[in-house]
Each structure stands twice: as structure tokens, then as C-alpha cells.
Short mmCIF file of N, CA, C and O in Angstrom, two decimals:
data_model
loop_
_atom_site.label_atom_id
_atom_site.label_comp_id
_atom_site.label_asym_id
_atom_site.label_seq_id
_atom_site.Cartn_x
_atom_site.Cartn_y
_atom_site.Cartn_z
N UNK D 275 0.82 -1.19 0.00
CA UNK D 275 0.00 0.00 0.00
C UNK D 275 0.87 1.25 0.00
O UNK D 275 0.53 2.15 -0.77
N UNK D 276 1.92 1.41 0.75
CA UNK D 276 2.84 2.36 1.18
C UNK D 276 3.17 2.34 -0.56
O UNK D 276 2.78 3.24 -1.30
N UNK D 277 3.74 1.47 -0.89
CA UNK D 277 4.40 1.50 -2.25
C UNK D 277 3.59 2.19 -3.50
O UNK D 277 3.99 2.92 -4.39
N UNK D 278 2.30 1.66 -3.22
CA UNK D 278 1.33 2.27 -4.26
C UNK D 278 1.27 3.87 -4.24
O UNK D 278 0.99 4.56 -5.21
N UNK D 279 1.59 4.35 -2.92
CA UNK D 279 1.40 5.79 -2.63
C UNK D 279 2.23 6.80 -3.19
O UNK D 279 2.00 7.88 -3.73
N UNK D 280 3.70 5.87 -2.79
CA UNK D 280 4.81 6.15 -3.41
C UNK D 280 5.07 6.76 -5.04
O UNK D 280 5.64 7.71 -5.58
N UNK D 281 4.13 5.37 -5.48
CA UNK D 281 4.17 5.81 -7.04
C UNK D 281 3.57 6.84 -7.58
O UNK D 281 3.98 7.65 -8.41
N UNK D 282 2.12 6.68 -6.79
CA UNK D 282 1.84 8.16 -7.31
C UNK D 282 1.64 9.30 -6.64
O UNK D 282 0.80 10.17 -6.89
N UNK D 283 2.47 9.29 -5.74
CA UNK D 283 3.33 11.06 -5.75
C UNK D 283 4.67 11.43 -6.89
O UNK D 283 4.86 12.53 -7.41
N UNK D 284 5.50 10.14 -7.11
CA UNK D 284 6.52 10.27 -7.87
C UNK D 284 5.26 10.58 -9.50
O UNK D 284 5.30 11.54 -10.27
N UNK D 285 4.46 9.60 -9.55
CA UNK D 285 4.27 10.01 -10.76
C UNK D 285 3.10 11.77 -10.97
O UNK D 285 2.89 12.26 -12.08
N UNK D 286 2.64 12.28 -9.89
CA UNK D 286 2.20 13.61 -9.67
C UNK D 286 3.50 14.69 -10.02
O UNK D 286 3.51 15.67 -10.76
N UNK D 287 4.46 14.14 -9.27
CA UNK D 287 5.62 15.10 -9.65
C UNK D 287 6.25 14.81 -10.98
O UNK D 287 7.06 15.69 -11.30
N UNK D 288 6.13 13.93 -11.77
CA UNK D 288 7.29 13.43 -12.88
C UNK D 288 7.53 14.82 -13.86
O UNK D 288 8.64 15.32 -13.99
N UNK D 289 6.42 15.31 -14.48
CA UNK D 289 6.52 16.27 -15.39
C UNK D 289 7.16 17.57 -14.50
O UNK D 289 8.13 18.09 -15.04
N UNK D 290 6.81 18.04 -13.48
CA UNK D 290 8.14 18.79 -12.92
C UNK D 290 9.43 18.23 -12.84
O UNK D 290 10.33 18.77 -13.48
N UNK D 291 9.68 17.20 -12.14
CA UNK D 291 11.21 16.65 -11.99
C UNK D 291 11.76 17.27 -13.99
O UNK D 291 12.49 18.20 -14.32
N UNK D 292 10.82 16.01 -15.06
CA UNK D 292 11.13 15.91 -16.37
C UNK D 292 11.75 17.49 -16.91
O UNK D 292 12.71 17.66 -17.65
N UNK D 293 11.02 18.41 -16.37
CA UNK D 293 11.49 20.23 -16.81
C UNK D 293 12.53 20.41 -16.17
O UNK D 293 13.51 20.71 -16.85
N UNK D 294 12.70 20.30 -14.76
CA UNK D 294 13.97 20.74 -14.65
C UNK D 294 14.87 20.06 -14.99
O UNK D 294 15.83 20.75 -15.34
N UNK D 295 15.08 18.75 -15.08
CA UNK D 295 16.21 18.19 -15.59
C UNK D 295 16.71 18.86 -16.61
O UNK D 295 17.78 19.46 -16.73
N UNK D 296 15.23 18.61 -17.85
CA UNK D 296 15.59 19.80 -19.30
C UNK D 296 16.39 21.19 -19.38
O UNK D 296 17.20 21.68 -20.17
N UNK D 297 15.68 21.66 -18.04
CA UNK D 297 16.01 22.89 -17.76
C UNK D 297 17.56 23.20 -17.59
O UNK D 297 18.16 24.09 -18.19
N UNK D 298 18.16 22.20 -16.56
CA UNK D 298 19.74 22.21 -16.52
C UNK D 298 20.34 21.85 -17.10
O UNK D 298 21.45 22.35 -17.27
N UNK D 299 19.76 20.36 -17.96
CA UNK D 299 20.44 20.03 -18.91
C UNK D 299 21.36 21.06 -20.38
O UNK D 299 22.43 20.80 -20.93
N UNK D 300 20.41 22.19 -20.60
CA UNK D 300 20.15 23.45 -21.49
C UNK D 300 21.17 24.35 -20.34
O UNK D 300 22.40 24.38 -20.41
N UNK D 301 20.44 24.98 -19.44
CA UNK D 301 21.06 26.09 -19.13
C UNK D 301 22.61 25.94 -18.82
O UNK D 301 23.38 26.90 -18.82
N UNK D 302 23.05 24.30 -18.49
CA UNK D 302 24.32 24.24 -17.54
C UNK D 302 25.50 24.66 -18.82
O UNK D 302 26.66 25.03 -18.63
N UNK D 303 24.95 24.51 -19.89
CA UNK D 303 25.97 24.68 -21.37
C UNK D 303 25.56 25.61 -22.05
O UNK D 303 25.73 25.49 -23.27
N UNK D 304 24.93 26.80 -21.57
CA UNK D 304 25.00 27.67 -22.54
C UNK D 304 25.76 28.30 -22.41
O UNK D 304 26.19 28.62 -23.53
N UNK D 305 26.41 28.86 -21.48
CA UNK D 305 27.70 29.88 -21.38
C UNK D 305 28.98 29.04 -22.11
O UNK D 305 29.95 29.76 -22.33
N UNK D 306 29.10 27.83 -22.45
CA UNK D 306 29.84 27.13 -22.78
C UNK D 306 29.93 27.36 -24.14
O UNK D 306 30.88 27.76 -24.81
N UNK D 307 28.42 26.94 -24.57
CA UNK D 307 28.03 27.07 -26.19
C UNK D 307 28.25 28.43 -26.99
O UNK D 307 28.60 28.57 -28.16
N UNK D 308 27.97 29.33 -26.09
CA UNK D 308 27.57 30.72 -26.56
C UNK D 308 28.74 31.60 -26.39
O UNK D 308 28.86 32.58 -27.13
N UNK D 309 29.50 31.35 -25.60
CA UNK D 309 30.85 32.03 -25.00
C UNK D 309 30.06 33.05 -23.40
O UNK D 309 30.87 33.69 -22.72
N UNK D 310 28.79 33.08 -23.06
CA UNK D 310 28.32 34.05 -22.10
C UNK D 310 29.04 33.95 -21.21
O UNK D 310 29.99 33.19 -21.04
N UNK D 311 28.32 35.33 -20.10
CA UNK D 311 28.80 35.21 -19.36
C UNK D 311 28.28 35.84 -18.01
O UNK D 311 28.58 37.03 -17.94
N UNK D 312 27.73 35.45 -17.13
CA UNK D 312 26.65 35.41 -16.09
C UNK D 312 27.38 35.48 -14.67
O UNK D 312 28.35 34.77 -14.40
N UNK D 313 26.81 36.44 -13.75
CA UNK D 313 27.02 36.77 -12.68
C UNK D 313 27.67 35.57 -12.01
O UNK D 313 26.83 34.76 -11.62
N UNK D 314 28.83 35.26 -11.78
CA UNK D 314 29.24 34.19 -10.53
C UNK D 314 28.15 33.17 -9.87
O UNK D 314 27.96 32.00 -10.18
N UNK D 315 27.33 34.11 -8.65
CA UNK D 315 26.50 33.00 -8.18
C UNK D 315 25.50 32.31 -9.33
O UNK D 315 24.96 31.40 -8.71
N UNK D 316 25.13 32.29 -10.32
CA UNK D 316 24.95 31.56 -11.08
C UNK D 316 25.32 31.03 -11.85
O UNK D 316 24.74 30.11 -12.43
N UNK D 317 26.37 31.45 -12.08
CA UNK D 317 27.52 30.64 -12.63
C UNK D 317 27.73 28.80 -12.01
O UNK D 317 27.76 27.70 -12.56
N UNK D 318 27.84 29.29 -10.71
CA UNK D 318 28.34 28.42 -9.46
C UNK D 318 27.47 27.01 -10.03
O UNK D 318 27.81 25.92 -10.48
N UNK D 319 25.78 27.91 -9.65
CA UNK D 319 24.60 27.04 -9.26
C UNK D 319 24.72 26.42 -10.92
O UNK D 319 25.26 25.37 -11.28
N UNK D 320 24.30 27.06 -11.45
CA UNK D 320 24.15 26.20 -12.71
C UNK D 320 25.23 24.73 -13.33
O UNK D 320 24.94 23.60 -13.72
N UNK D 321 26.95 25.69 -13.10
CA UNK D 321 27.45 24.70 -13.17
C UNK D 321 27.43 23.52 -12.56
O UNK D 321 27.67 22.49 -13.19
N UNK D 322 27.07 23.50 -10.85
CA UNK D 322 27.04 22.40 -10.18
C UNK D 322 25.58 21.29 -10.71
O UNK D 322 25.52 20.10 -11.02
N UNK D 323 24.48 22.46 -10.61
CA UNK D 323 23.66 21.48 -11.12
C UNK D 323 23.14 21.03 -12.50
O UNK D 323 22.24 20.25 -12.83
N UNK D 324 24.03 21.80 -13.23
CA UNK D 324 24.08 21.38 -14.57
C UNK D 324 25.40 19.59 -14.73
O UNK D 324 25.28 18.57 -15.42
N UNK D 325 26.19 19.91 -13.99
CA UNK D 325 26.97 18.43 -13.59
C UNK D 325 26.50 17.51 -13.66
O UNK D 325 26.80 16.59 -14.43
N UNK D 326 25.11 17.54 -12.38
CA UNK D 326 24.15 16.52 -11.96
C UNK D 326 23.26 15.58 -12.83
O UNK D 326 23.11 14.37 -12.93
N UNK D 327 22.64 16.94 -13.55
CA UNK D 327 22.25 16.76 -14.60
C UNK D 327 22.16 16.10 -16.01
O UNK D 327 21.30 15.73 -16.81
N UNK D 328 23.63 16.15 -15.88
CA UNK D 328 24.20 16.21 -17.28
C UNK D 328 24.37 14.23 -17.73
O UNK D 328 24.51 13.31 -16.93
N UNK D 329 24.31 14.17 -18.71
CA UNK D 329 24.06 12.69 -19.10
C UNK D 329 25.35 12.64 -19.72
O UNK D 329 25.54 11.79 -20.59
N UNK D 330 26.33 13.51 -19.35
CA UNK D 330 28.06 13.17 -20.02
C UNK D 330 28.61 12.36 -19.33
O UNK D 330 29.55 12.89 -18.74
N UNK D 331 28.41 10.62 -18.95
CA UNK D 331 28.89 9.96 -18.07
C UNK D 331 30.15 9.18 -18.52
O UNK D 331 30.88 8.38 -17.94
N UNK D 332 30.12 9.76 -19.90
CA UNK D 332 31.54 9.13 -20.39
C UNK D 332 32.88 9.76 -19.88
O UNK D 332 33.94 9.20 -19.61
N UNK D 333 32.47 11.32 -19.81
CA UNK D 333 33.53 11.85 -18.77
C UNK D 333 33.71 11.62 -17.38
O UNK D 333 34.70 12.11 -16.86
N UNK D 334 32.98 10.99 -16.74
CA UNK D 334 33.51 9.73 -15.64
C UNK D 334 34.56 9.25 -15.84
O UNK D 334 35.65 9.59 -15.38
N UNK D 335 34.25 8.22 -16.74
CA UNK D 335 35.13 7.44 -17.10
C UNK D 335 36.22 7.43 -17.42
O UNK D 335 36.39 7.93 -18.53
N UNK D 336 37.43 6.95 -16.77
CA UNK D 336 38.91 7.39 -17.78
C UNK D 336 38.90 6.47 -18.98
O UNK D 336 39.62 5.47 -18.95
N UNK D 337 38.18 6.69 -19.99
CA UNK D 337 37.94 5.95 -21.10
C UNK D 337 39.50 6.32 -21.66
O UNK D 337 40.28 5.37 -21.66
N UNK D 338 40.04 7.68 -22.17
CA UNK D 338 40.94 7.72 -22.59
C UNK D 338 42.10 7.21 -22.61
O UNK D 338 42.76 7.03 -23.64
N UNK D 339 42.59 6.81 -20.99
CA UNK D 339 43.47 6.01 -20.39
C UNK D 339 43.52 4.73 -21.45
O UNK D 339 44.57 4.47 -22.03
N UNK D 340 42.29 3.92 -21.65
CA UNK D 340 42.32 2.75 -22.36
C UNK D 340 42.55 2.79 -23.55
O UNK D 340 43.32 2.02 -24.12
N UNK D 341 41.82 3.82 -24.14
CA UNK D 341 41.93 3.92 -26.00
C UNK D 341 41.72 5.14 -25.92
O UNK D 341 41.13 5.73 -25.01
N UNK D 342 42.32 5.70 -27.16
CA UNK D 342 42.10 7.39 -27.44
C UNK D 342 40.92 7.48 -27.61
O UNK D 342 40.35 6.40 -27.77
N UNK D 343 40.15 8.61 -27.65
CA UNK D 343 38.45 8.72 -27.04
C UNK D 343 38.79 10.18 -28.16
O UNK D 343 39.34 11.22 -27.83
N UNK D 344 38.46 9.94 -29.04
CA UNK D 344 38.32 10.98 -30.45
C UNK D 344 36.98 11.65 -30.15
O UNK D 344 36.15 11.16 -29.40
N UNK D 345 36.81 13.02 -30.93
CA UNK D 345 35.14 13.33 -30.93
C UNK D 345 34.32 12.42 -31.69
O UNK D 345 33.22 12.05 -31.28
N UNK D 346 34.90 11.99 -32.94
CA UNK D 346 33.95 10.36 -33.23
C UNK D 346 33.91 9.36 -32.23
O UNK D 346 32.89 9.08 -31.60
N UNK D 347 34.71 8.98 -32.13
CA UNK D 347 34.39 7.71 -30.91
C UNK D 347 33.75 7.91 -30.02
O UNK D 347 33.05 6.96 -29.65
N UNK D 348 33.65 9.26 -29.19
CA UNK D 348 32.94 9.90 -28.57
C UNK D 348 31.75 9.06 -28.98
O UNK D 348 31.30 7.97 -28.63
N UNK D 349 31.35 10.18 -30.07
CA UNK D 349 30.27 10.30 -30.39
C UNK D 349 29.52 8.63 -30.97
O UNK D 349 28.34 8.53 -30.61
N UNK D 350 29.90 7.70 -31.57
CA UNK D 350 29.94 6.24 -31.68
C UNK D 350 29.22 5.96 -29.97
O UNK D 350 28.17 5.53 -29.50
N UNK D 351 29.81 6.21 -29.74
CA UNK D 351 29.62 5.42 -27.82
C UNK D 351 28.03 6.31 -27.66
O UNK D 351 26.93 5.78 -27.49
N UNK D 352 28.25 7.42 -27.74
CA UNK D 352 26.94 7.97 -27.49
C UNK D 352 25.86 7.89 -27.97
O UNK D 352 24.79 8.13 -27.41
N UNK D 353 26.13 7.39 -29.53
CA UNK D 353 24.48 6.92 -30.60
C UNK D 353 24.79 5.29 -30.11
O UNK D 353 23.77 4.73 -30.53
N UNK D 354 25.34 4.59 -29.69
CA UNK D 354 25.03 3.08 -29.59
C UNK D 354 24.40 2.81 -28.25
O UNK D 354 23.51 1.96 -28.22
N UNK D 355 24.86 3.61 -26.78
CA UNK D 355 25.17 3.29 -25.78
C UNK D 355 23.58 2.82 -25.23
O UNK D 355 23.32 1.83 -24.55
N UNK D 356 22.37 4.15 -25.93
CA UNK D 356 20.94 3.95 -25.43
C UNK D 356 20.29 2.65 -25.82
O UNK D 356 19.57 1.93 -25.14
N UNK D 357 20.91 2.44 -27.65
CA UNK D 357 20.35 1.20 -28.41
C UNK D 357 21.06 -0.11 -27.29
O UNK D 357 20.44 -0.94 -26.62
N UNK D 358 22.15 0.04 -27.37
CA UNK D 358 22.47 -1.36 -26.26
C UNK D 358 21.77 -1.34 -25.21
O UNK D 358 20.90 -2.20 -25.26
N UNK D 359 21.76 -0.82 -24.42
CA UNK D 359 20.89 -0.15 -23.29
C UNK D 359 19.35 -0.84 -23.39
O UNK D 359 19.03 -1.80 -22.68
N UNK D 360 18.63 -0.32 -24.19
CA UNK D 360 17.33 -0.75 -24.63
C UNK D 360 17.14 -2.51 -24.78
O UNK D 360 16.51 -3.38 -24.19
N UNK D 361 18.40 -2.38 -26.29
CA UNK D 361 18.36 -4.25 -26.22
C UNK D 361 18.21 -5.04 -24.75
O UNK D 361 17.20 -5.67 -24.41
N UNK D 362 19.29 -4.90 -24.07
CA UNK D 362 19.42 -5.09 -22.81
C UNK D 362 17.73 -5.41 -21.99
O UNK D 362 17.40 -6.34 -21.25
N UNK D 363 16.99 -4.32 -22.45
CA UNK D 363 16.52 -4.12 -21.28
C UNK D 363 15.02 -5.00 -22.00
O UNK D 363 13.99 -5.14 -21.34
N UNK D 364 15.19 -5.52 -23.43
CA UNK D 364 14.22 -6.16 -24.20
C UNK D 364 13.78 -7.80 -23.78
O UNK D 364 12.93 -8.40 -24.44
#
């Protein structure tokens, strides 16, 4: 019962959680993208929670250490990683 409750508060909130993620996902790289350049304390906030945010988990990784990590290869890892992912989860 507890569990059922659970779900739907998580699912009452989902479409908020879903925006802000979007939200940081976007804002944490625009000063990046754009060259801007924004007052410090938001600087701070955004960068930290643009981090959180951010679905760059290949930069975790010391991938490079193992094999050179090119912007193609990069990018290879990043169009396959969801499709494996998915298979996986088929």
C-alpha cells in the first residue's frame, strides 16, 4: 500500500522533476556554447547542477586512459550506448 502511494506522488511530480532536468540540462551549457557570461552565483549554481544533470557519463570514465576517445568515438559510444541499453533491457 505504502508503495502504491509512493508511485503516485513520484508520478504527480514526474513532469516537474522531467522540466527541470531539461532545464539544466540546457542552461548548464550555454555559457559554454555561446561564449556568455553570467554573474558568478549563477555561474556556481548552474554549473554544479548542470553536472548533476548532465548525461556526459563518459567523462567519468577514464575511457581515454584505455583507448584514445576521439570526438567520433565519442560520439559512436553515445548513438550506440541507449540502443544497447534498450536491447538489454528487451
Amino acid at each position: 500500500v505504502a508503495f502504491g502511494q509512493a508511485v503516485k506522488k513520484f508520478e504527480k511530480f514526474q513532469p516537474i522533476f522531467k522540466i527541470i532536468f531539461s532545464y539544466f540540462q540546457v542552461v548548464g551549457n550555454l555559457g559554454v556554447i555561446y561564449g556568455l557570461s553570467f554573474p558568478p552565483v549563477y555561474s556556481k549554481v548552474t554549473s554544479l547542477l548542470g553536472g548533476v544533470f548532465s548525461l556526459d557519463f563518459i567523462s567519468f570514465m577514464p575511457i581515454g586512459c584505455i583507448a584514445p576517445a576521439d570526438f567520433y568515438s565519442t560520439l559512436l559510444v553515445y548513438t550506440l550506448t541507449p540502443l544497447f541499453l534498450s536491447g538489454a533491457l528487451l
